Short mmCIF file of C-alpha atoms in Angstrom, two decimals:
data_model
loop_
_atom_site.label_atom_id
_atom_site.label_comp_id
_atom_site.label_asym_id
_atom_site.label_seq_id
_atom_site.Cartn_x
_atom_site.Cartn_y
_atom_site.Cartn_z
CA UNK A 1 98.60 50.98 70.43
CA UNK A 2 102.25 51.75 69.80
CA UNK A 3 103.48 54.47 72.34
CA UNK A 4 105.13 58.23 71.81
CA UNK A 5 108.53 57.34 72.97
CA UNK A 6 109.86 60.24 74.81
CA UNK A 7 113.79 61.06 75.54
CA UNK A 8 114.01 62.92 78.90
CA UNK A 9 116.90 65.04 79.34
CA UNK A 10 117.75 65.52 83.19
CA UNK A 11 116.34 64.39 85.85
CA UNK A 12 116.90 66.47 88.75
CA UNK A 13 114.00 68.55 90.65
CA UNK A 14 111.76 69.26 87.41
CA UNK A 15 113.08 65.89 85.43
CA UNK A 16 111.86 63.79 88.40
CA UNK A 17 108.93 65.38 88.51
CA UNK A 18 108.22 65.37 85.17
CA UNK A 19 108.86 61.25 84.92
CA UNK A 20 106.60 60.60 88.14
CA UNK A 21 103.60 62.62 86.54
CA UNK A 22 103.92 60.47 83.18
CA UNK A 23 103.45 57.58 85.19
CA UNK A 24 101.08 58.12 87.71
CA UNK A 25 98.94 59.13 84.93
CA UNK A 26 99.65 57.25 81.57
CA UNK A 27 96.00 56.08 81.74
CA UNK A 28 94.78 59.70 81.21
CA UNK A 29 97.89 60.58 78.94
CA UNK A 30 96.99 57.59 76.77
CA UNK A 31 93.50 58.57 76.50
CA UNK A 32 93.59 62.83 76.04
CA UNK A 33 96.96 62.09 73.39
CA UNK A 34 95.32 58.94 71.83
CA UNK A 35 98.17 56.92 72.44
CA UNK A 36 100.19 55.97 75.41
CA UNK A 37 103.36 57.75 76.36
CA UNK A 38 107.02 55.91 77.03
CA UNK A 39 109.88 57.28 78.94
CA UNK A 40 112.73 55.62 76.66
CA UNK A 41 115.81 56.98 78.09
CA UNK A 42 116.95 59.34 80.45
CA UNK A 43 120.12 61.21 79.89
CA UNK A 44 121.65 62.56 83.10
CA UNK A 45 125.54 63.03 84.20
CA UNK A 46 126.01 60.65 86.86
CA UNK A 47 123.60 57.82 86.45
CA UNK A 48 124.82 56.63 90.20
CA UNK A 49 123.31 59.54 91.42
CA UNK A 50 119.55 58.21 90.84
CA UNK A 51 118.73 54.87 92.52
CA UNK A 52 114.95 55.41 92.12
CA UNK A 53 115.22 55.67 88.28
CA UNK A 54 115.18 51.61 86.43
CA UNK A 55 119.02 51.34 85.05
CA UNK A 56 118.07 50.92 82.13
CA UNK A 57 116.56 54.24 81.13
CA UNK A 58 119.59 55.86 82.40
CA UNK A 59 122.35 57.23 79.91
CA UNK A 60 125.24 59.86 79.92
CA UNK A 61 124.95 59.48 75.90
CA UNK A 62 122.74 62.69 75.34
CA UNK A 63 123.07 62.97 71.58
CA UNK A 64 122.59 59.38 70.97
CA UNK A 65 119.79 59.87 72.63
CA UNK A 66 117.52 62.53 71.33
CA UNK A 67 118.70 61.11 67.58
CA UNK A 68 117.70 57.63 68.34
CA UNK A 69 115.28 56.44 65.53
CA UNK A 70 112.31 55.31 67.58
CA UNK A 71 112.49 58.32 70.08
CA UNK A 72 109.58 61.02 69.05
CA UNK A 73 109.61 63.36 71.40
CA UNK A 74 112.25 65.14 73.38
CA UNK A 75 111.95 66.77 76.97
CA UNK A 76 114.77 69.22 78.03
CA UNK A 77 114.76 70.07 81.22
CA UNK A 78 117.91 70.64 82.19
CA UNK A 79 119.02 74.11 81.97
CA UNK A 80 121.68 76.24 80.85
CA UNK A 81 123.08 77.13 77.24
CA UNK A 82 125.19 74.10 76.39
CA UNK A 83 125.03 71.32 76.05
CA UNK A 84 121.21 72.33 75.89
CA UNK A 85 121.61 74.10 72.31
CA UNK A 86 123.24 71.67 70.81
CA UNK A 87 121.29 68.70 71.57
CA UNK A 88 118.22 70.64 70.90
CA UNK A 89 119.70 71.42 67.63
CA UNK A 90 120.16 67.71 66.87
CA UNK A 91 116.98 66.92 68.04
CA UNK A 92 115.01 68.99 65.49
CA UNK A 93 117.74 68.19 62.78
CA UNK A 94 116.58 64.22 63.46
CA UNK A 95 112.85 65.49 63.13
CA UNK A 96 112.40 64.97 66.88
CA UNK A 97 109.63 67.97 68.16
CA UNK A 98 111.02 69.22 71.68
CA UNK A 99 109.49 70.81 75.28
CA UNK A 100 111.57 72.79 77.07
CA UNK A 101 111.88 74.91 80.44
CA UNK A 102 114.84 76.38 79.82
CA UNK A 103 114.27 79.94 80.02
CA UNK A 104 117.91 81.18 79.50
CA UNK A 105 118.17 79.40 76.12
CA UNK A 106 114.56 80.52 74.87
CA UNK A 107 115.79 84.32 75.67
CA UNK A 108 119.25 83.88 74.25
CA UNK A 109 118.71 81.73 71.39
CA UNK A 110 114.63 81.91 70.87
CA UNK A 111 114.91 82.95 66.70
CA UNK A 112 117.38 80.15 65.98
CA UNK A 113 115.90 77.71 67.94
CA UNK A 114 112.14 78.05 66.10
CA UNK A 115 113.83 78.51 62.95
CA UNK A 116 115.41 75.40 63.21
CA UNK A 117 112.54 73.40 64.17
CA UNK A 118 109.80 75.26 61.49
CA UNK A 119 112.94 73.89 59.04
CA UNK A 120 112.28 70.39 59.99
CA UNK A 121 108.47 70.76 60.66
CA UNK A 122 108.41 70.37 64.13
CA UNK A 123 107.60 71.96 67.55
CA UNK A 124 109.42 73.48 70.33
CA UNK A 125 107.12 74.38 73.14
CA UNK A 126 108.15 76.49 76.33
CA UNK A 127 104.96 77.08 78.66
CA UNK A 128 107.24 75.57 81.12
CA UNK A 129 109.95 78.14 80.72
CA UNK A 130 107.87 81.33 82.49
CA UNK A 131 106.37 81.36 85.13
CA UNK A 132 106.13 77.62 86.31
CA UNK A 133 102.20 76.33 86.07
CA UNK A 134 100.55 79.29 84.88
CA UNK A 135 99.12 78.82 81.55
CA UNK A 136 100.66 82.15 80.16
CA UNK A 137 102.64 81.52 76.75
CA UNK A 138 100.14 80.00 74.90
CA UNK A 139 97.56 82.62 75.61
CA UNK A 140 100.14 85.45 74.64
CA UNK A 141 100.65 83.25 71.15
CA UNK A 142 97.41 81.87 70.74
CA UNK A 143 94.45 83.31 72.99
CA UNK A 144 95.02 86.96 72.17
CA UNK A 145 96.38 86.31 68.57
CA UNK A 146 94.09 88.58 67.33
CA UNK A 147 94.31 91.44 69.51
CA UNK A 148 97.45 94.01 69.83
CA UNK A 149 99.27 93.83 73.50
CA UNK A 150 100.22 97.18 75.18
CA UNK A 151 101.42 96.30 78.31
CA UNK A 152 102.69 92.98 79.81
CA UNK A 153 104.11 93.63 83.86
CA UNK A 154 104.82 90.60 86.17
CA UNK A 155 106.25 89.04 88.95
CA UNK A 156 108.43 86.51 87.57
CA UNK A 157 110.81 85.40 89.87
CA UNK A 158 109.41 83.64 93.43
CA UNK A 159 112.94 83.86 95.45
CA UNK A 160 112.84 88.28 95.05
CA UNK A 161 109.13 88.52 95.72
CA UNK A 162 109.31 86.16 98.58
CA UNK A 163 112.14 88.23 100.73
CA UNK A 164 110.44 91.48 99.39
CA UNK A 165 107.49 89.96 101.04
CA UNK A 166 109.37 89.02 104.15
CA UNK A 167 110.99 92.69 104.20
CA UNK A 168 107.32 94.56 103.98
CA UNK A 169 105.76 92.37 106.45
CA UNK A 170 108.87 92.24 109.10
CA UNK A 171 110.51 95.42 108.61
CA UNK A 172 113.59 93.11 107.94
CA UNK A 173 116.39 94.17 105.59
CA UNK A 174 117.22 91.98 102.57
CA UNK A 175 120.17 89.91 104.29
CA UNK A 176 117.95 88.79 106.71
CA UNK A 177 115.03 88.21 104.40
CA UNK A 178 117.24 86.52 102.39
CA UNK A 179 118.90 84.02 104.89
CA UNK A 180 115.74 82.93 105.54
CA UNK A 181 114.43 82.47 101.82
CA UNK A 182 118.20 80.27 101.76
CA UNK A 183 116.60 78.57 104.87
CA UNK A 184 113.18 77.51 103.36
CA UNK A 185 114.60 76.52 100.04
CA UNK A 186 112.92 79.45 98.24
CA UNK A 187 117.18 80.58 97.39
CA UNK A 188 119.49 79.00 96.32
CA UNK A 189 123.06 78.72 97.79
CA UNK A 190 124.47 81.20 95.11
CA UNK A 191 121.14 83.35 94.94
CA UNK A 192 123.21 85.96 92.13
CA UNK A 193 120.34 84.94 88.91
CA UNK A 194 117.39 85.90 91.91
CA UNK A 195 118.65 88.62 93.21
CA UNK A 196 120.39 90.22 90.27
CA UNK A 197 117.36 90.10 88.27
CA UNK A 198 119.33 87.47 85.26
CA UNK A 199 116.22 85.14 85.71
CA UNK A 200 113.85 87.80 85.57
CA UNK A 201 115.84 89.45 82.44
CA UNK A 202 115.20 86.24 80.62
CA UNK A 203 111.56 85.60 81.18
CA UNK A 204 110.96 89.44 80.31
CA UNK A 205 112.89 88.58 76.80
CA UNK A 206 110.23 85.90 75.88
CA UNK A 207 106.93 87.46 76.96
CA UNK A 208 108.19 90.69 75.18
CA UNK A 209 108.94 88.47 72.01
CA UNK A 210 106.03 86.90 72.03
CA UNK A 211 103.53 89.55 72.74
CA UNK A 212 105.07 91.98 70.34
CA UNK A 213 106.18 89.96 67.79
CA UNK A 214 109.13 91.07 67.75
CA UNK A 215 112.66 89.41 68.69
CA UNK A 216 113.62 90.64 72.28
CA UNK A 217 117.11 88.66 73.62
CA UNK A 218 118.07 89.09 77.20
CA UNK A 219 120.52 91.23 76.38
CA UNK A 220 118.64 93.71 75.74
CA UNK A 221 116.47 94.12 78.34
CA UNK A 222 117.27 96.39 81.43
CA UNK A 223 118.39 94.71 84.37
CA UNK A 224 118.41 95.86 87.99
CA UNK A 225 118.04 93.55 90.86
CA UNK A 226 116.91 93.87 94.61
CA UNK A 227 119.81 93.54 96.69
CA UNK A 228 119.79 97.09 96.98
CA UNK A 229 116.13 97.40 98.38
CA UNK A 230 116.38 98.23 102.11
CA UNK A 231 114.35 98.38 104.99
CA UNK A 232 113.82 101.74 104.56
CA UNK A 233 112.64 101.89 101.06
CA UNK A 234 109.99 99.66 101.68
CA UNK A 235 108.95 101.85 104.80
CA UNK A 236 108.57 104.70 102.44
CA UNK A 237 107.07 102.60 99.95
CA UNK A 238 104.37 102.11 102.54
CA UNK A 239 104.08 105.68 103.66
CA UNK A 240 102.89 106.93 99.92
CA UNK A 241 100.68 103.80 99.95
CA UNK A 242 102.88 101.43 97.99
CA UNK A 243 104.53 97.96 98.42
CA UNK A 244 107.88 97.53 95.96
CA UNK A 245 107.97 94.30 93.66
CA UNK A 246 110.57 93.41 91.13
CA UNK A 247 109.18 93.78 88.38
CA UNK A 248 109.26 92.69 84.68
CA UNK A 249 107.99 95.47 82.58
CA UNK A 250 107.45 94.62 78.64
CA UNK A 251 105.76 97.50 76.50
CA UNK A 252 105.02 98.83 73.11
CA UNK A 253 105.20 102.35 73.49
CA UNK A 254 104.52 105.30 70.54
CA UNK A 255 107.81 106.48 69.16
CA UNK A 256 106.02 110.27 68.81
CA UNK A 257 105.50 111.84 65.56
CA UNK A 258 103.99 108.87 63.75
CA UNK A 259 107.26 107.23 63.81
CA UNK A 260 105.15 103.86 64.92
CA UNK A 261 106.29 101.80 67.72
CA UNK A 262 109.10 100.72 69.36
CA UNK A 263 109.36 97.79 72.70
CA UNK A 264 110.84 98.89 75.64
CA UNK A 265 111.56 96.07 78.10
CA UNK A 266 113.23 96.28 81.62
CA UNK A 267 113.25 94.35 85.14
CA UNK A 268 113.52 96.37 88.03
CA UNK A 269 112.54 97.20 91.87
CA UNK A 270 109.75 98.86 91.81
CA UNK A 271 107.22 101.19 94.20
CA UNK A 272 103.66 100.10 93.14
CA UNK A 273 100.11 101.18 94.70
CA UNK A 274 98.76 98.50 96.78
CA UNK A 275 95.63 98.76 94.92
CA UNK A 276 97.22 97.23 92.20
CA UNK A 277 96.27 93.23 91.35
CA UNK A 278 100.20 92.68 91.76
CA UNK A 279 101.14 94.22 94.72
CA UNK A 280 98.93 91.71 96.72
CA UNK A 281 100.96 88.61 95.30
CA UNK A 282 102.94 87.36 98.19
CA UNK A 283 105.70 84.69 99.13
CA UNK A 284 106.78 82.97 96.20
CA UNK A 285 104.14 83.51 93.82
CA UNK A 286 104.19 84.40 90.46
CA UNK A 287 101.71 86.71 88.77
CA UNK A 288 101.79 88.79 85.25
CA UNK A 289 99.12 91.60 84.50
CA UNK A 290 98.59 91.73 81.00
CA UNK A 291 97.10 95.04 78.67
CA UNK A 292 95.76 94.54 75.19
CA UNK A 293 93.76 96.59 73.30
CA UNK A 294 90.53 94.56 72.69
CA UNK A 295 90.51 92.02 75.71
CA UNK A 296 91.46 95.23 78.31
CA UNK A 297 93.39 93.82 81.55
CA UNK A 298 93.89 90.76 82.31
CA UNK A 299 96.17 88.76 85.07
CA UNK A 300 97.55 85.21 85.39
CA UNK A 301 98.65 83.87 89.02
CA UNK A 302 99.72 80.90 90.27
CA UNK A 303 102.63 79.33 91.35
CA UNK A 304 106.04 80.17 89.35
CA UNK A 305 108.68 77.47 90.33
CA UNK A 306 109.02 73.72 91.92
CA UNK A 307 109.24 70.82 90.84
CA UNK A 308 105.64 69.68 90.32
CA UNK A 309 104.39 72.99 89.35
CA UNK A 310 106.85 73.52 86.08
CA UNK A 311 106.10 69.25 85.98
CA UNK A 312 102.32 70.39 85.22
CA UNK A 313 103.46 73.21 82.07
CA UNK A 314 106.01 70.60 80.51
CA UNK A 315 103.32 67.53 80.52
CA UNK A 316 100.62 70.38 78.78
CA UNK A 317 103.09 70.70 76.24
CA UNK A 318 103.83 67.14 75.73
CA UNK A 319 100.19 66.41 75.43
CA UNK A 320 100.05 69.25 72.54
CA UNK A 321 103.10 68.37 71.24
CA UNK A 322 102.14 64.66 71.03
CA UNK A 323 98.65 65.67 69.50
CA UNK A 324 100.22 67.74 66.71
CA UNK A 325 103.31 64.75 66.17
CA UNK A 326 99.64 62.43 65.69
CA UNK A 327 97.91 64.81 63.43
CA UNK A 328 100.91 64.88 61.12
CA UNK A 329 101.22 68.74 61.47
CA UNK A 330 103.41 70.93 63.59
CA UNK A 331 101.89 74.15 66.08
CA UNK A 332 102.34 77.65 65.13
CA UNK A 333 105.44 78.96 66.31
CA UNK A 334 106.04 82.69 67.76
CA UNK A 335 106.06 85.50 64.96
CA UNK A 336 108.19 88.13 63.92
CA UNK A 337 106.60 90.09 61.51
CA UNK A 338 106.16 93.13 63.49
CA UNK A 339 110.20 93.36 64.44
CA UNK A 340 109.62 97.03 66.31
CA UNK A 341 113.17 98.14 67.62
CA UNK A 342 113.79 97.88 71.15
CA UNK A 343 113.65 101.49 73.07
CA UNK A 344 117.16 101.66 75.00
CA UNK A 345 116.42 102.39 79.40
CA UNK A 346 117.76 106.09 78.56
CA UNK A 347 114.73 106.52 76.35
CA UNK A 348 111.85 105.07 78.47
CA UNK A 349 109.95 106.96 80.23
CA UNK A 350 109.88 105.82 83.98
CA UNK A 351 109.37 107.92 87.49
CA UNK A 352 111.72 108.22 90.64
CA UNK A 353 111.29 107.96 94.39
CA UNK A 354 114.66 110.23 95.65
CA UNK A 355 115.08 110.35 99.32
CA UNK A 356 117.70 112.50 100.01
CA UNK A 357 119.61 113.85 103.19
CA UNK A 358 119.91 117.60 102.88
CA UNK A 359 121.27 120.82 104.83
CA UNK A 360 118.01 121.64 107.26
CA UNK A 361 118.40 125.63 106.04
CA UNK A 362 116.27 127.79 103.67
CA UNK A 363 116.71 127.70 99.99
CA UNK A 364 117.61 123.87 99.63
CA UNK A 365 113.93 122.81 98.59
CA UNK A 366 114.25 125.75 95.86
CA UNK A 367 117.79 124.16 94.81
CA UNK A 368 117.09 121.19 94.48
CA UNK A 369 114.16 121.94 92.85
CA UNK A 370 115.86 124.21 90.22
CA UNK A 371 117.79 120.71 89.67
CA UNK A 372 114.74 118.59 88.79
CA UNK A 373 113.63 121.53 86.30
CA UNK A 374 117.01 122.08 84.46
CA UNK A 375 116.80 118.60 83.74
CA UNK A 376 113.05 118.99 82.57
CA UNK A 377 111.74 116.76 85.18
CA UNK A 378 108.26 117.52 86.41
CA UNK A 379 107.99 117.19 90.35
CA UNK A 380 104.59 115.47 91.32
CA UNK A 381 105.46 115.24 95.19
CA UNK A 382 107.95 116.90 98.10
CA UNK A 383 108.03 116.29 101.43
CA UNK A 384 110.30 117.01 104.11
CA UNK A 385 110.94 114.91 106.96
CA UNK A 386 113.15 116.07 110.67
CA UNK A 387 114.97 118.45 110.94
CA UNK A 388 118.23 119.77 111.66
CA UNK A 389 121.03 116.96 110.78
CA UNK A 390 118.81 114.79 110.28
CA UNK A 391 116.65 116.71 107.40
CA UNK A 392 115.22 114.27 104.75
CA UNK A 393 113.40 115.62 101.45
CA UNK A 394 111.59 112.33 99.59
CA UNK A 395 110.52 113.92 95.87
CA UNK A 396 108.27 111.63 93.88
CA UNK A 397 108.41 112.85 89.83
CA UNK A 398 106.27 112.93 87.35
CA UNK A 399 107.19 110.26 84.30
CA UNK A 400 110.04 111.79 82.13
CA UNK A 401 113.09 109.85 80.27
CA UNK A 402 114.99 107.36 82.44
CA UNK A 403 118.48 109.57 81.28
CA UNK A 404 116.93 113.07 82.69
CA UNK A 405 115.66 111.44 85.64
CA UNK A 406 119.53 109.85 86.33
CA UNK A 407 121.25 112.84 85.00
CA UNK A 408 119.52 114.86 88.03
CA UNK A 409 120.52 112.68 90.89
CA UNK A 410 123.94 112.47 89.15
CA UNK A 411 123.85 116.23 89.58
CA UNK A 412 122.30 116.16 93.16
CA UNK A 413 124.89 114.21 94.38
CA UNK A 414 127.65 116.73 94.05
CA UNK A 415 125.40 119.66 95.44
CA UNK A 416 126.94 120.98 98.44
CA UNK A 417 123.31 121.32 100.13
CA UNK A 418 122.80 117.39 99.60
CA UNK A 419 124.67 115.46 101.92
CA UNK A 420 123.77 112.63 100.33
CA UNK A 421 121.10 110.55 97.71
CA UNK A 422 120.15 107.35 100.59
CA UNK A 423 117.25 106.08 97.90
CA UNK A 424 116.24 105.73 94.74
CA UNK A 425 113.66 103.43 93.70
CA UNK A 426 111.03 103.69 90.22
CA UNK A 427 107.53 104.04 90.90
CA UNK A 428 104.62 102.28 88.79
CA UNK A 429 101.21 102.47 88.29
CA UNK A 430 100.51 105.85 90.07
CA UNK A 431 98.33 108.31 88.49
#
């Protein structure tokens, strides 16, 4: 049988992995795609820099590669905007169909990308892209297809939730929990896409865009990361019976007055209830909870990142990809249709967790009470903890707009009775 010639571009952590698993298992490639499957070349930037791979696969040429006539496939796995754009573009302009795990593209460039390849009547697959192994992309474009998504929250980055982990179960405070995520590999030397939530940002853009049909870019989703999270947050976390998780948050909310729907999409820290199906996902797991009308809740776990785990989501799509390349057809892409604006952070509707210190004398509760209310922000919970200097009120709201709830600590900051705002953190999935 004549192969599906693949073109593999890098070969570093995922790439390796990726070229192992098509060999160890070309028997039971060849028999669930119905022909066997042939690593051709191998584009990488120093070709020195890979003993293990034969020579001969190995090329710095990338665009002579993915437009080479007898190449049918093309695997991108390594990362980045360009030169990954462009030679994806030239793949799908040379009728090659293409798998991806490159997240930061997808969420930057998702609309052009799929146009391009539905213009040349071929695929671009991206399982790989969120969330590592766990089948999760197709089922948001396939699976529930015929159902309408609320709600899609996850944990989609393994480096925060692992030293978030570390913090709640050490008491340690992020550097250290950090250091030793750096230690154990889970960080990497320049942790800034972890920690500042980039990585997270760009995953949240896709699952929003494909669950609501609607084009979400990074850009536009709110971005906080955890290198803010101390100690003590996640000890008061733990006193209201809550563990904090950054968190990607992707939902179609009512726009009020039959003005139909708009997305609102944000990654933050975030207090959740430990009876929550997330907030027992530890280390560096990944898990996303997903809402839909019809099919109710649902959640997908598993592990996020690695090299063999995002190894296993490529090869799925390679096997579909090389199915639909046989069958003369092309997959259905993501849709559009429903285009919903996306709500701006100001207008979402989120609730606080304020610690702040305060004056130990009578009338500051009622003060900074009348604060909460002149901003129209409903107080669920108050409690005061010490005394004297070291006074500490910790207020837990009810939901209200994200831009009342900041305008009031904005305000509470420059009341003389406040000596100062030590914590603010959202809160999810209370009642």
């Amino acid at each position: 049988m004549k192969p599906l010639k693949v073109a593999l571009l890098g070969c570093g952590t995922v790439g390796s992995a990726v070229l192992r698993l098509i060999s160890e298992q070309a028997d039971d490639l060849t028999a669930r795609v119905g022909r066997p499957v042939q690593v051709v070349g191998i584009a990488v930037r120093r070709p020195d820099h890979h003993p293990d791979v034969p020579a001969h696969l190995l090329t710095t040429d990338a665009e002579a590669l993915v437009t080479r006539d007898d190449v049918d496939l093309v695997v991108e796995v390594i990362g980045g905007i360009e030169p990954a754009r462009t030679l994806l573009l030239a793949a799908f302009e040379a009728g090659k169909s293409v798998v991806s795990a490159n997240k930061a593209l997808l969420a930057d460039d998702g609309p052009q990308l799929h146009a391009a390849a539905a213009k040349a009547g071929v695929d671009l697959y991206y399982e790989a892209a969120v969330a590592g192994a766990i089948p999760l992309l197709r089922p948001l474009r396939e699976s529930l297809a015929g159902d309408q998504l609320r709600r899609v929250v996850g944990i989609v980055n393994g480096t925060t939730n692992y030293i978030l982990s570390r913090m709640a179960e050490t008491g340690a405070g992020f550097a250290e929990a950090l250091a030793e995520a750096t230690d154990l590999g889970y960080a990497e030397a320049d942790p800034t896409a972890d920690v500042d939530g980039f990585d997270a940002a760009a995953k949240a853009a896709i699952l929003a865009s494909l669950a609501f049909h609607t084009p979400v870019a990074a850009a536009d989703v709110y971005r906080e990361g955890i290198s803010a999270v101390s100690a003590t947050d996640v000890a008061r976390a733990a006193e209201i019976g809550c563990t904090v998780k950054l968190l990607a948050i992707c939902e179609r909310v009512g726009n009020g007055n039959g003005d139909g729907d708009s997305v609102a999409v944000r990654v933050h820290p975030a207090m959740i209830p430990t009876s929550h199906p997330l907030a027992s996902v530890g280390g560096a797991f990944n898990a996303v909870f997903v809402e839909a009308e019809a099919a109710g809740q649902l959640m997908f776990y598993g592990q996020g990142a690695g090299g063999e785990p995002t190894a296993s989501a490529v090869l799925g799509d390679l096997v579909a990809v090389a199915r639909n390349r046989l069958a003369g057809a092309s997959g259905q892409g993501p849709t559009g249709y429903a285009n919903l604006a996306v709500r701006p952070i100001a207008d979402t509707p989120t609730r606080y967790h304020v610690s702040l210190d305060v004056a130990d004398k009578p009338g500051v509760l009622a003060t900074v009470a009348h604060e909460f209310a002149r901003h129209e922000v409903s107080i669920a919970t108050v409690r005061q903890d010490g005394h004297g200097d070291a006074a500490t009120l910790v207020i837990v709201t009810h939901s209200a707009p994200d831009a009342a709830l900041s305008a009031t600590i904005a305000a509470l900051r420059d009341m003389p009775a406040v000596r100062g705002v030590t914590s603010v953190l959202r809160v999810e999935g209370l009642s």
